[in-house]
PDB file of C-alpha atoms in Angstrom:
ATOM      1  CA  CYS A   1      -0.937 -10.933  15.914  1.00  0.00           C
ATOM      2  CA  PRO A   2      -4.392 -11.318  14.388  1.00  0.00           C
ATOM      3  CA  GLN A   3      -5.353 -14.723  12.994  1.00  0.00           C
ATOM      4  CA  GLU A   4      -5.369 -13.380   9.415  1.00  0.00           C
ATOM      5  CA  ALA A   5      -1.668 -12.455   9.735  1.00  0.00           C
ATOM      6  CA  MET A   6      -0.588 -15.981  10.710  1.00  0.00           C
ATOM      7  CA  SER A   7       0.337 -16.994   7.164  1.00  0.00           C
ATOM      8  CA  GLY A   8       2.836 -14.120   7.087  1.00  0.00           C
ATOM      9  CA  VAL A   9       4.314 -15.290  10.387  1.00  0.00           C
ATOM     10  CA  TYR A  10       4.755 -18.859   9.108  1.00  0.00           C
ATOM     11  CA  ASN A  11       6.209 -17.680   5.779  1.00  0.00           C
ATOM     12  CA  CYS A  12       8.732 -15.449   7.520  1.00  0.00           C
ATOM     13  CA  MET A  13       9.733 -18.172   9.990  1.00  0.00           C
ATOM     14  CA  ASN A  14      10.128 -20.801   7.243  1.00  0.00           C
ATOM     15  CA  LEU A  15      12.375 -18.525   5.183  1.00  0.00           C
ATOM     16  CA  ARG A  16      14.665 -18.127   8.207  1.00  0.00           C
ATOM     17  CA  ARG A  17      14.831 -21.760   9.399  1.00  0.00           C
ATOM     18  CA  GLY A  18      12.461 -20.954  12.268  1.00  0.00           C
ATOM     19  CA  CYS A  19      10.108 -23.394  13.971  1.00  0.00           C
ATOM     20  CA  VAL A  20       6.760 -22.433  15.532  1.00  0.00           C
ATOM     21  CA  PHE A  21       6.064 -24.649  18.549  1.00  0.00           C
ATOM     22  CA  GLU A  22       3.054 -22.983  20.198  1.00  0.00           C
ATOM     23  CA  GLU A  23       0.024 -20.889  19.230  1.00  0.00           C
ATOM     24  CA  THR A  24      -2.172 -19.517  22.026  1.00  0.00           C
ATOM     25  CA  PRO A  25      -5.357 -17.536  21.283  1.00  0.00           C
ATOM     26  CA  ARG A  26      -5.751 -14.492  23.554  1.00  0.00           C
ATOM     27  CA  GLU A  27      -9.156 -14.717  25.247  1.00  0.00           C
ATOM     28  CA  GLY A  28     -11.579 -11.969  24.313  1.00  0.00           C
ATOM     29  CA  THR A  29      -9.437 -10.734  21.408  1.00  0.00           C
ATOM     30  CA  PRO A  30      -8.812 -11.796  17.804  1.00  0.00           C
ATOM     31  CA  LEU A  31      -5.081 -12.078  18.622  1.00  0.00           C
ATOM     32  CA  VAL A  32      -2.843 -15.148  18.706  1.00  0.00           C
ATOM     33  CA  GLN A  33       0.374 -15.417  20.704  1.00  0.00           C
ATOM     34  CA  VAL A  34       2.999 -17.413  18.812  1.00  0.00           C
ATOM     35  CA  LYS A  35       6.104 -18.985  20.328  1.00  0.00           C
ATOM     36  CA  ALA A  36       8.869 -20.109  18.013  1.00  0.00           C
ATOM     37  CA  HIS A  37      12.573 -20.892  17.846  1.00  0.00           C
ATOM     38  CA  LEU A  38      14.691 -18.890  15.407  1.00  0.00           C
ATOM     39  CA  PRO A  39      18.453 -19.360  14.895  1.00  0.00           C
ATOM     40  CA  VAL A  40      20.404 -16.296  16.050  1.00  0.00           C
ATOM     41  CA  SER A  41      22.184 -16.108  12.695  1.00  0.00           C
ATOM     42  CA  GLU A  42      18.766 -15.709  11.042  1.00  0.00           C
ATOM     43  CA  SER A  43      17.485 -13.106  13.489  1.00  0.00           C
ATOM     44  CA  PHE A  44      19.250 -10.106  11.946  1.00  0.00           C
ATOM     45  CA  GLY A  45      16.596  -8.103  10.087  1.00  0.00           C
ATOM     46  CA  PHE A  46      13.850 -10.409  11.387  1.00  0.00           C
ATOM     47  CA  VAL A  47      11.715  -7.672  12.949  1.00  0.00           C
ATOM     48  CA  ALA A  48      11.521  -5.696   9.698  1.00  0.00           C
ATOM     49  CA  ALA A  49      10.870  -8.848   7.637  1.00  0.00           C
ATOM     50  CA  LEU A  50       8.096 -10.000   9.981  1.00  0.00           C
ATOM     51  CA  ARG A  51       6.448  -6.585  10.052  1.00  0.00           C
ATOM     52  CA  GLN A  52       6.552  -6.501   6.234  1.00  0.00           C
ATOM     53  CA  ALA A  53       5.192 -10.056   5.906  1.00  0.00           C
ATOM     54  CA  THR A  54       2.264  -9.269   8.229  1.00  0.00           C
ATOM     55  CA  SER A  55       1.587  -5.687   7.051  1.00  0.00           C
ATOM     56  CA  GLY A  56       2.689  -4.403  10.459  1.00  0.00           C
ATOM     57  CA  GLN A  57       0.274  -6.599  12.414  1.00  0.00           C
ATOM     58  CA  ALA A  58       2.837  -8.787  14.223  1.00  0.00           C
ATOM     59  CA  PHE A  59       5.020  -7.505  17.045  1.00  0.00           C
ATOM     60  CA  PRO A  60       7.944  -9.818  17.869  1.00  0.00           C
ATOM     61  CA  GLN A  61       9.669 -10.118  21.216  1.00  0.00           C
ATOM     62  CA  CYS A  62      12.965 -11.981  20.900  1.00  0.00           C
ATOM     63  CA  VAL A  63      14.522 -13.775  23.875  1.00  0.00           C
ATOM     64  CA  PHE A  64      17.427 -16.242  23.823  1.00  0.00           C
ATOM     65  CA  ASP A  65      16.230 -19.763  24.664  1.00  0.00           C
ATOM     66  CA  HIS A  66      18.854 -22.444  24.003  1.00  0.00           C
ATOM     67  CA  TRP A  67      21.894 -23.608  22.067  1.00  0.00           C
ATOM     68  CA  GLU A  68      21.547 -26.348  19.461  1.00  0.00           C
ATOM     69  CA  ALA A  69      24.295 -28.151  17.542  1.00  0.00           C
ATOM     70  CA  LEU A  70      24.234 -27.860  13.755  1.00  0.00           C
ATOM     71  CA  GLN A  71      24.092 -31.081  11.771  1.00  0.00           C
ATOM     72  CA  GLY A  72      26.566 -31.720   8.971  1.00  0.00           C
ATOM     73  CA  ASP A  73      30.250 -31.250   8.188  1.00  0.00           C
ATOM     74  CA  CYS A  74      31.582 -27.695   7.902  1.00  0.00           C
ATOM     75  CA  MET A  75      34.721 -28.967   6.150  1.00  0.00           C
ATOM     76  CA  GLU A  76      32.750 -30.584   3.312  1.00  0.00           C
ATOM     77  CA  GLU A  77      33.154 -28.390   0.240  1.00  0.00           C
ATOM     78  CA  GLY A  78      29.812 -26.995  -0.925  1.00  0.00           C
ATOM     79  CA  SER A  79      27.839 -28.263   2.100  1.00  0.00           C
ATOM     80  CA  LYS A  80      25.003 -26.236   3.559  1.00  0.00           C
ATOM     81  CA  MET A  81      26.823 -25.964   6.895  1.00  0.00           C
ATOM     82  CA  GLN A  82      29.976 -24.643   5.238  1.00  0.00           C
ATOM     83  CA  ALA A  83      27.932 -22.038   3.355  1.00  0.00           C
ATOM     84  CA  LEU A  84      26.241 -20.958   6.595  1.00  0.00           C
ATOM     85  CA  ILE A  85      29.547 -20.598   8.456  1.00  0.00           C
ATOM     86  CA  LEU A  86      31.212 -18.692   5.629  1.00  0.00           C
ATOM     87  CA  ASN A  87      28.212 -16.384   5.403  1.00  0.00           C
ATOM     88  CA  ILE A  88      28.377 -15.649   9.154  1.00  0.00           C
ATOM     89  CA  ARG A  89      32.080 -14.848   8.906  1.00  0.00           C
ATOM     90  CA  LYS A  90      31.527 -12.133   6.265  1.00  0.00           C
TER      91      LYS A  90
END
């Protein structure tokens, strides 16, 4: 995506618990390639949200990378992990 759309990329990733780990400028163009990790549970509707946040300037390509254990106790009433699991089960 163009450099001026990067704030939209970061906003969208932050809202979905994503983490940008690499930005690579494309030589000879005003474009930046961004690599990030995004939880699968947060990926539903991501393409539309990213396109909206960047006014259609970002084009995502999603590829599974790795598994990661969630921190916390899913049996703890009112915990963030319990809310996440219950939301996935809907």
